Short mmCIF file of C-alpha atoms in Angstrom, two decimals:
data_model
loop_
_atom_site.label_atom_id
_atom_site.label_comp_id
_atom_site.label_asym_id
_atom_site.label_seq_id
_atom_site.Cartn_x
_atom_site.Cartn_y
_atom_site.Cartn_z
CA MET X 235 15.56 24.56 -15.92
CA ARG X 236 18.44 22.64 -14.79
CA ASN X 237 18.91 20.24 -11.87
CA ARG X 238 22.44 19.13 -11.40
CA PHE X 239 22.37 17.60 -8.16
CA TYR X 240 22.97 13.82 -7.08
CA ARG X 241 21.84 11.76 -4.30
CA GLY X 242 24.39 10.32 -1.76
CA MET X 243 24.42 8.82 1.45
CA ALA X 244 26.78 9.96 4.18
CA THR X 245 28.50 8.10 6.98
CA LEU X 246 27.22 8.79 10.69
CA ALA X 247 29.59 11.01 12.14
CA GLY X 248 29.46 14.09 14.58
CA LEU X 249 26.68 15.72 16.54
CA ALA X 250 23.47 17.30 15.43
CA LEU X 251 23.78 21.11 15.75
CA ALA X 252 21.30 23.21 17.41
CA GLY X 253 20.06 27.01 16.88
CA THR X 254 17.86 29.19 14.60
CA GLY X 255 18.69 31.57 11.67
CA LEU X 256 21.83 31.36 9.60
CA ALA X 257 25.24 29.95 10.92
CA ALA X 258 28.41 28.53 9.53
CA VAL X 259 30.09 25.66 11.60
CA ASN X 260 33.65 24.01 11.39
CA ALA X 261 33.57 20.40 11.48
CA GLY X 262 37.04 20.76 13.41
CA PRO X 263 38.91 17.48 14.10
CA VAL X 264 35.71 15.28 13.26
CA ALA X 265 35.07 14.29 9.92
CA ALA X 266 32.08 16.42 8.50
CA SER X 267 28.91 14.43 7.68
CA SER X 268 25.38 15.10 6.32
CA TYR X 269 24.11 13.69 9.57
CA ASP X 270 25.10 17.10 11.34
CA CYS X 271 22.41 18.82 9.75
CA PRO X 272 19.33 19.26 12.28
CA ALA X 273 15.97 18.61 11.36
CA GLY X 274 14.44 21.82 10.49
CA TYR X 275 17.40 23.10 8.69
CA PHE X 276 19.07 23.18 4.92
CA CYS X 277 22.53 22.78 5.14
CA GLY X 278 25.44 23.23 2.76
CA TRP X 279 29.16 22.06 3.12
CA THR X 280 32.10 23.62 1.58
CA GLY X 281 33.36 19.85 0.63
CA GLU X 282 31.58 17.62 -2.39
CA ASN X 283 30.85 14.63 0.00
CA ALA X 284 29.26 17.02 2.93
CA GLY X 285 32.43 17.71 4.14
CA GLY X 286 34.53 20.93 5.09
CA THR X 287 32.54 23.94 6.79
CA MET X 288 28.78 23.49 7.21
CA TRP X 289 26.46 26.48 6.87
CA LYS X 290 22.87 26.12 7.77
CA THR X 291 19.71 28.29 7.59
CA ASP X 292 15.67 27.66 8.17
CA LYS X 293 15.07 30.92 6.14
CA SER X 294 15.04 32.03 2.78
CA VAL X 295 18.29 33.84 1.92
CA ALA X 296 18.44 36.23 -1.08
CA ASP X 297 22.14 36.63 -0.94
CA LEU X 298 24.51 34.06 0.58
CA GLY X 299 26.92 37.29 1.25
CA SER X 300 30.50 35.60 2.38
CA TRP X 301 29.01 31.95 1.34
CA ASP X 302 28.30 32.71 -2.33
CA ASN X 303 29.57 29.99 -4.64
CA ARG X 304 31.12 28.17 -1.85
CA ILE X 305 28.46 25.37 -1.37
CA ARG X 306 29.48 21.97 -3.12
CA SER X 307 27.03 19.71 -1.25
CA HIS X 308 23.55 20.07 0.59
CA VAL X 309 20.95 18.35 2.57
CA ASN X 310 17.14 19.64 2.99
CA ARG X 311 16.10 18.78 6.57
CA THR X 312 12.99 20.98 6.40
CA THR X 313 9.71 20.27 5.49
CA SER X 314 9.54 22.43 2.63
CA ILE X 315 11.09 22.45 -0.85
CA ALA X 316 14.12 24.20 -1.30
CA CYS X 317 14.88 26.14 -4.34
CA VAL X 318 18.63 26.17 -4.95
CA TYR X 319 19.67 29.44 -7.39
CA GLU X 320 23.01 29.89 -9.17
CA ASP X 321 22.09 33.56 -9.15
CA LYS X 322 21.02 35.91 -6.31
CA ASP X 323 17.54 37.09 -5.59
CA TYR X 324 15.89 33.86 -6.70
CA VAL X 325 16.43 34.65 -10.13
CA PRO X 326 15.87 31.23 -11.98
CA TRP X 327 17.13 32.22 -15.36
CA GLY X 328 21.03 31.41 -14.75
CA GLY X 329 19.81 27.93 -13.45
CA TYR X 330 18.36 26.32 -10.62
CA GLY X 331 17.74 23.04 -8.71
CA VAL X 332 15.11 21.74 -6.98
CA ALA X 333 15.79 20.12 -3.35
CA GLU X 334 12.97 18.11 -1.79
CA PRO X 335 12.84 17.31 2.09
CA GLY X 336 15.76 14.38 2.59
CA LEU X 337 16.42 11.79 5.13
CA PRO X 338 19.09 12.11 7.68
CA GLY X 339 22.48 11.12 6.29
CA GLU X 340 21.11 12.17 2.60
CA TYR X 341 22.88 14.71 0.35
CA SER X 342 23.28 16.04 -2.95
CA GLY X 343 26.71 17.19 -4.23
CA TYR X 344 28.45 18.75 -7.40
CA PRO X 345 32.07 19.26 -8.08
CA VAL X 346 31.69 23.32 -8.94
CA ALA X 347 30.27 25.40 -6.12
CA THR X 348 27.53 28.05 -7.91
CA THR X 349 24.73 28.38 -5.28
CA SER X 350 23.82 32.17 -4.54
CA SER X 351 20.54 32.25 -3.18
CA ILE X 352 18.11 29.72 -1.66
CA LYS X 353 14.27 29.75 -1.32
CA PHE X 354 11.85 27.58 0.25
CA VAL X 355 8.48 26.82 -1.35
CA ARG X 356 5.72 24.46 -1.02
CA THR X 357 5.87 23.11 -4.66
CA GLY X 358 8.81 22.68 -6.99
CA ARG X 359 6.97 24.73 -9.91
CA GLU X 360 7.08 27.94 -7.44
CA CYS X 361 11.03 27.58 -7.87
CA GLY X 362 10.60 29.25 -11.40
CA GLN X 363 6.79 29.96 -11.66
CA PRO X 364 3.87 31.19 -9.93
CA ALA X 365 2.11 28.69 -8.11
CA TYR X 366 -0.86 28.86 -10.46
CA PRO X 367 -0.72 28.81 -14.11
CA ARG X 368 -1.03 31.94 -16.49
CA TRP X 369 -4.49 32.06 -18.05
CA VAL X 370 -5.73 34.57 -20.59
CA SER X 371 -9.53 34.97 -21.70
CA GLU X 372 -11.43 37.13 -24.05
CA THR X 373 -14.72 38.72 -22.68
CA SER X 374 -17.59 36.87 -24.22
CA PRO X 375 -20.34 38.71 -25.70
CA LYS X 376 -22.94 36.91 -23.40
CA ALA X 377 -23.32 35.03 -20.24
CA LEU X 378 -22.91 31.36 -20.49
CA GLY X 379 -23.86 30.63 -16.93
CA PHE X 380 -20.97 28.60 -16.34
CA GLY X 381 -17.16 28.90 -16.42
CA ASP X 382 -17.24 32.33 -14.79
CA LEU X 383 -16.90 32.48 -11.00
CA ASN X 384 -16.71 36.27 -10.89
CA GLY X 385 -19.44 37.02 -13.45
CA ASP X 386 -16.99 39.26 -15.59
CA ARG X 387 -18.10 37.36 -18.97
CA LYS X 388 -14.57 36.14 -19.04
CA ALA X 389 -13.81 32.24 -18.77
CA ASP X 390 -11.81 31.75 -15.64
CA VAL X 391 -9.85 28.58 -14.12
CA VAL X 392 -9.65 27.08 -10.87
CA THR X 393 -6.29 24.89 -10.49
CA ARG X 394 -5.09 22.54 -7.59
CA ASP X 395 -1.44 22.78 -6.78
CA GLU X 396 0.42 19.68 -5.75
CA ALA X 397 0.37 21.00 -2.15
CA GLY X 398 -3.17 20.87 -2.29
CA ARG X 399 -4.14 24.64 -2.58
CA LEU X 400 -6.72 26.00 -4.73
CA TRP X 401 -6.02 28.95 -6.83
CA PHE X 402 -8.37 31.23 -9.08
CA THR X 403 -7.13 32.55 -12.23
CA PRO X 404 -9.65 35.19 -13.65
CA GLY X 405 -8.51 35.39 -17.23
CA ASP X 406 -6.25 38.56 -17.31
CA GLY X 407 -2.82 36.29 -16.39
CA THR X 408 -3.25 36.81 -12.73
CA GLY X 409 -4.18 34.30 -9.98
CA ARG X 410 -5.09 34.40 -6.24
CA LEU X 411 -5.27 31.81 -3.53
CA ILE X 412 -8.82 30.69 -2.74
CA GLY X 413 -8.32 27.47 -0.83
CA ALA X 414 -5.18 27.58 1.80
CA GLY X 415 -4.90 23.47 1.99
CA GLY X 416 -6.35 20.35 2.02
CA TRP X 417 -7.82 20.03 -1.49
CA ASN X 418 -5.75 16.84 -2.06
CA SER X 419 -8.06 14.92 0.09
CA MET X 420 -10.70 15.46 -2.83
CA ASP X 421 -10.22 13.03 -5.70
CA ALA X 422 -12.81 14.87 -8.00
CA LEU X 423 -13.32 18.58 -8.73
CA THR X 424 -16.17 19.56 -10.87
CA ARG X 425 -17.77 22.97 -11.74
CA HIS X 426 -20.62 23.67 -14.30
CA GLY X 427 -23.46 25.87 -13.29
CA ASP X 428 -25.50 26.91 -10.18
CA PHE X 429 -26.36 24.02 -7.85
CA SER X 430 -27.04 26.41 -4.94
CA ARG X 431 -29.86 28.34 -6.57
CA ASP X 432 -28.24 31.74 -5.69
CA GLY X 433 -27.35 33.06 -9.27
CA ARG X 434 -23.47 32.11 -8.86
CA GLU X 435 -21.60 29.33 -9.98
CA ASP X 436 -20.49 26.57 -7.80
CA LEU X 437 -17.76 23.91 -7.11
CA LEU X 438 -18.49 20.41 -6.59
CA ALA X 439 -15.65 17.97 -4.68
CA ARG X 440 -15.87 14.14 -3.97
CA GLU X 441 -13.82 13.57 -0.78
CA ARG X 442 -11.53 10.67 -1.29
CA ALA X 443 -11.63 8.88 2.32
CA THR X 444 -15.28 9.14 2.89
CA GLY X 445 -16.97 9.08 -0.46
CA LYS X 446 -19.23 12.23 0.64
CA LEU X 447 -19.94 14.97 -2.06
CA TRP X 448 -19.42 18.40 -1.10
CA LEU X 449 -20.86 21.68 -2.63
CA TYR X 450 -18.73 24.58 -2.34
CA PRO X 451 -20.90 27.63 -3.21
CA GLY X 452 -19.78 30.27 -5.41
CA THR X 453 -19.61 34.10 -3.91
CA GLY X 454 -19.70 35.81 -7.28
CA THR X 455 -16.38 37.17 -6.39
CA GLY X 456 -14.18 34.24 -7.68
CA SER X 457 -14.08 32.90 -3.94
CA LEU X 458 -15.69 30.08 -2.28
CA GLY X 459 -18.24 29.95 0.41
CA ALA X 460 -18.47 27.29 3.36
CA ARG X 461 -19.03 23.92 2.20
CA ARG X 462 -22.20 22.06 2.67
CA LEU X 463 -23.00 18.22 2.23
CA LEU X 464 -24.69 17.33 -1.06
CA GLY X 465 -24.09 13.70 -0.81
CA SER X 466 -23.56 11.59 2.59
CA GLY X 467 -21.87 8.81 1.05
CA GLY X 468 -21.47 6.29 -1.46
CA TRP X 469 -19.98 8.29 -4.22
CA ASN X 470 -16.87 6.33 -4.26
CA ALA X 471 -18.68 4.03 -6.13
CA MET X 472 -18.70 6.68 -9.25
CA ARG X 473 -15.74 6.40 -11.62
CA LEU X 474 -16.40 9.87 -13.35
CA ILE X 475 -18.31 12.57 -11.82
CA THR X 476 -19.30 15.72 -14.19
CA ALA X 477 -21.16 18.69 -13.37
CA PHE X 478 -23.34 18.84 -16.84
CA GLY X 479 -25.22 21.90 -16.81
CA ASP X 480 -29.00 21.82 -17.58
CA LEU X 481 -29.36 18.29 -19.08
CA THR X 482 -33.34 17.64 -18.32
CA GLY X 483 -34.28 21.14 -19.48
CA ASP X 484 -35.70 22.72 -16.22
CA SER X 485 -33.24 25.52 -16.08
CA ARG X 486 -31.49 23.77 -13.07
CA SER X 487 -27.55 22.59 -12.93
CA ASP X 488 -27.60 18.46 -13.18
CA LEU X 489 -24.65 16.28 -12.26
CA ILE X 490 -23.79 12.88 -14.41
CA ALA X 491 -21.85 10.01 -13.19
CA VAL X 492 -20.33 6.56 -14.35
CA GLU X 493 -20.73 3.85 -12.30
CA LYS X 494 -17.61 1.73 -11.73
CA ALA X 495 -19.18 -1.75 -11.40
CA THR X 496 -21.49 -1.59 -14.28
CA GLY X 497 -20.68 1.25 -16.62
CA ARG X 498 -23.95 2.64 -16.44
CA LEU X 499 -24.44 6.63 -16.78
CA TRP X 500 -26.56 8.19 -14.14
CA LEU X 501 -28.29 11.60 -14.05
CA TYR X 502 -28.63 13.38 -10.67
CA PRO X 503 -31.16 16.06 -11.33
CA GLY X 504 -30.90 19.47 -9.67
CA THR X 505 -33.75 20.53 -7.37
CA SER X 506 -35.35 23.85 -6.57
CA THR X 507 -33.86 23.36 -3.26
CA GLY X 508 -30.38 23.07 -4.11
CA LYS X 509 -30.00 19.36 -3.59
CA LEU X 510 -29.90 16.28 -6.09
CA GLY X 511 -33.06 14.69 -6.81
CA THR X 512 -33.68 11.05 -7.34
CA ARG X 513 -31.07 9.62 -9.81
CA LYS X 514 -32.05 8.47 -13.23
CA LEU X 515 -30.28 5.93 -15.69
CA ILE X 516 -29.54 7.63 -18.88
CA GLY X 517 -26.90 5.26 -20.24
CA SER X 518 -27.30 1.40 -19.49
CA GLY X 519 -23.66 0.40 -19.92
CA GLY X 520 -20.60 1.03 -21.80
CA TRP X 521 -19.46 4.20 -20.28
CA ASN X 522 -16.47 2.51 -18.59
CA GLY X 523 -14.88 2.75 -21.94
CA MET X 524 -14.74 6.27 -21.36
CA ASN X 525 -11.92 7.95 -19.34
CA ALA X 526 -13.04 11.65 -19.51
CA LEU X 527 -16.42 13.26 -19.66
CA VAL X 528 -16.56 16.93 -20.21
CA ALA X 529 -19.66 19.12 -20.21
CA MET X 530 -19.04 21.57 -22.94
CA GLY X 531 -22.69 23.70 -22.65
CA ASP X 532 -24.44 24.38 -26.15
CA VAL X 533 -21.79 23.53 -28.84
CA THR X 534 -24.42 22.76 -31.67
CA GLY X 535 -26.55 25.42 -31.08
CA ASP X 536 -29.73 24.31 -30.33
CA GLY X 537 -30.17 25.43 -26.83
CA ARG X 538 -29.40 22.07 -25.01
CA SER X 539 -26.26 21.29 -23.22
CA ASP X 540 -23.91 18.74 -24.86
CA LEU X 541 -21.14 16.30 -23.82
CA TYR X 542 -17.79 15.37 -24.94
CA ALA X 543 -16.40 12.06 -24.00
CA ARG X 544 -13.08 10.49 -24.57
CA GLU X 545 -12.82 6.82 -25.47
CA ALA X 546 -9.80 5.32 -23.64
CA ALA X 547 -9.02 2.36 -25.98
CA THR X 548 -8.69 4.74 -28.89
CA GLY X 549 -7.87 8.18 -27.99
CA ARG X 550 -11.10 9.27 -29.91
CA LEU X 551 -13.39 12.27 -28.78
CA TRP X 552 -17.19 11.94 -29.49
CA LEU X 553 -19.88 14.43 -29.13
CA TYR X 554 -22.94 13.21 -27.21
CA PRO X 555 -25.50 16.20 -27.96
CA GLY X 556 -28.41 16.91 -25.59
CA THR X 557 -31.82 15.97 -26.38
CA SER X 558 -35.33 16.88 -25.32
CA THR X 559 -35.60 13.44 -23.58
CA GLY X 560 -32.92 14.37 -20.93
CA ARG X 561 -30.61 11.58 -22.28
CA PRO X 562 -27.47 12.28 -24.30
CA GLY X 563 -28.42 11.56 -28.26
CA THR X 564 -26.55 9.50 -30.82
CA ARG X 565 -22.90 10.47 -30.78
CA GLU X 566 -20.73 11.94 -33.39
CA LEU X 567 -17.03 11.82 -33.94
CA ILE X 568 -14.99 15.32 -33.51
CA GLY X 569 -11.73 13.95 -32.83
CA SER X 570 -10.39 10.82 -34.63
CA GLY X 571 -7.34 10.15 -32.51
CA GLY X 572 -4.63 11.45 -29.93
CA TRP X 573 -6.74 12.68 -27.38
CA ASN X 574 -5.05 10.31 -24.98
CA ALA X 575 -2.05 12.74 -24.73
CA MET X 576 -4.29 14.91 -22.83
CA ALA X 577 -4.00 14.72 -19.09
CA ALA X 578 -6.92 17.19 -18.14
CA PHE X 579 -9.69 18.56 -20.08
CA VAL X 580 -10.93 22.39 -18.82
CA SER X 581 -14.36 23.17 -20.18
CA VAL X 582 -14.79 26.95 -18.82
CA GLY X 583 -16.94 28.10 -21.93
CA ASP X 584 -16.06 30.87 -24.09
CA PHE X 585 -12.46 32.35 -24.06
CA SER X 586 -12.02 33.02 -27.49
CA GLY X 587 -14.43 35.71 -27.37
CA ASP X 588 -17.10 34.59 -30.16
CA GLY X 589 -19.97 33.54 -28.06
CA ARG X 590 -19.56 29.81 -28.52
CA PRO X 591 -17.85 27.35 -25.81
CA ASP X 592 -14.46 26.55 -26.33
CA LEU X 593 -12.14 23.66 -24.93
CA ALA X 594 -8.97 23.87 -23.28
CA THR X 595 -6.54 21.01 -22.37
CA VAL X 596 -3.33 20.36 -20.63
CA THR X 597 -1.14 17.63 -22.15
CA ASN X 598 0.53 14.64 -20.41
CA ASP X 599 3.97 13.24 -21.54
CA ARG X 600 2.66 11.38 -24.60
CA TYR X 601 2.06 14.69 -26.14
CA VAL X 602 4.26 14.87 -29.33
CA ILE X 603 6.20 17.95 -30.85
CA ASP X 604 8.10 17.76 -34.00
CA GLY X 605 7.80 13.87 -33.93
CA TYR X 606 8.90 13.44 -30.48
CA PRO X 607 6.61 12.45 -27.35
CA GLY X 608 7.29 13.33 -23.72
CA HIS X 609 5.86 17.08 -23.88
CA LEU X 610 3.73 17.37 -20.76
CA GLY X 611 2.55 20.25 -19.36
CA TRP X 612 1.42 22.46 -22.52
CA LEU X 613 -2.09 24.35 -22.43
CA VAL X 614 -3.62 23.58 -25.91
CA THR X 615 -6.93 25.42 -26.70
CA TYR X 616 -9.50 24.38 -29.48
CA GLN X 617 -11.79 27.04 -30.34
CA GLY X 618 -15.53 25.88 -30.74
CA ARG X 619 -17.48 26.03 -33.98
CA ALA X 620 -20.73 26.35 -35.03
CA ASP X 621 -21.66 22.67 -35.44
CA GLY X 622 -20.16 21.26 -32.34
CA SER X 623 -16.44 20.42 -33.78
CA LEU X 624 -13.30 21.98 -32.82
CA ALA X 625 -10.92 24.10 -34.79
CA PRO X 626 -7.06 22.58 -34.75
CA GLY X 627 -5.42 23.01 -31.45
CA LEU X 628 -3.20 25.78 -30.50
CA ARG X 629 -0.44 25.65 -28.07
CA ALA X 630 -0.91 28.60 -25.78
CA ASP X 631 1.36 27.99 -23.08
CA GLY X 632 4.23 25.66 -21.97
CA GLU X 633 4.18 26.15 -18.33
CA TRP X 634 1.23 24.34 -17.14
CA TRP X 635 3.35 21.65 -15.68
CA GLY X 636 3.58 20.80 -11.73
CA LEU X 637 -0.08 21.05 -11.21
CA ASN X 638 -2.83 18.84 -9.78
CA GLY X 639 -5.97 19.40 -11.39
CA PHE X 640 -8.05 21.90 -13.14
CA CYS X 641 -11.83 22.92 -13.11
#
């Protein structure tokens, strides 16, 4: 992917243009300026510094026709992201640039005119990729009770994009929209089991502005039903919120959370009514030292749900086995370091097809390949072993960049 554009500021000159659709405008005797581009349009000029003849559009254009390879500077005055391609028909392989909405007078210019098509999208990722990541899962020999919104025994992933939309990827490389917008108002997303007691997996989300906790019931098809309030407020006091699965042994899904002020770990047990019961202290302190909690299901094979936790200071990954007491057991080290290079942990059950829970991660810019850091947006998968440990990671896909959360 190439972005050869640079930012500049034009001087104020000329009048704003009106109209819709495509148009070419000659600046006439007055010096051309990027201020000539009206709000709601993408404008291009034959001159490198927003000079010469101006062309504008408020719609995607697959073939610029007579304007092919004539635009040497441009400004995006729309509210969408503009993908500027060197090839026709929005083909990204020849090279493209991503033009975010700009301010009046702001423009990008370059010495050689190569633009052949322009497309408007919601996120920069969509210039060269689908809005959702490519996810592939094998069919598990058994239903694990989590990680499977559509009930086909394939682990699936729910992804939030940077525009605040929610996508469902069922494990066959495809994806579809299940939330049209507004999901960026949530600062915690978690799913692991059935909270509404209807036999289908659900999604929980915390609303940033209010501290409310919402339940989005699964429909059994990969979509989500109408939300209902699970916690009326106060959840902003919690730093980490993780749907755990059944910790208490009563066959109901439970929730755990770390309290910001104290570092205590609390259990919010599921109930027969689909609400959360009175919370119980299951960790007296020190949990602020962890910056990720990952509900894994039963990784040790003893019939109890287990927990992975990442230690912030060291990047170590710890296993906290489930116990008959409803509290995490004595921890065991399963990752000696390097886990701080992971931006996200995705625990969606068995995607390798061997019946044991696996772990997927998405890297941040600390991730090292061939001795060099800076490789964000890689999907790295770890196959679960019978003793609760993980096989070495495999780089599965390098196109998980430009996204905003997974569960």
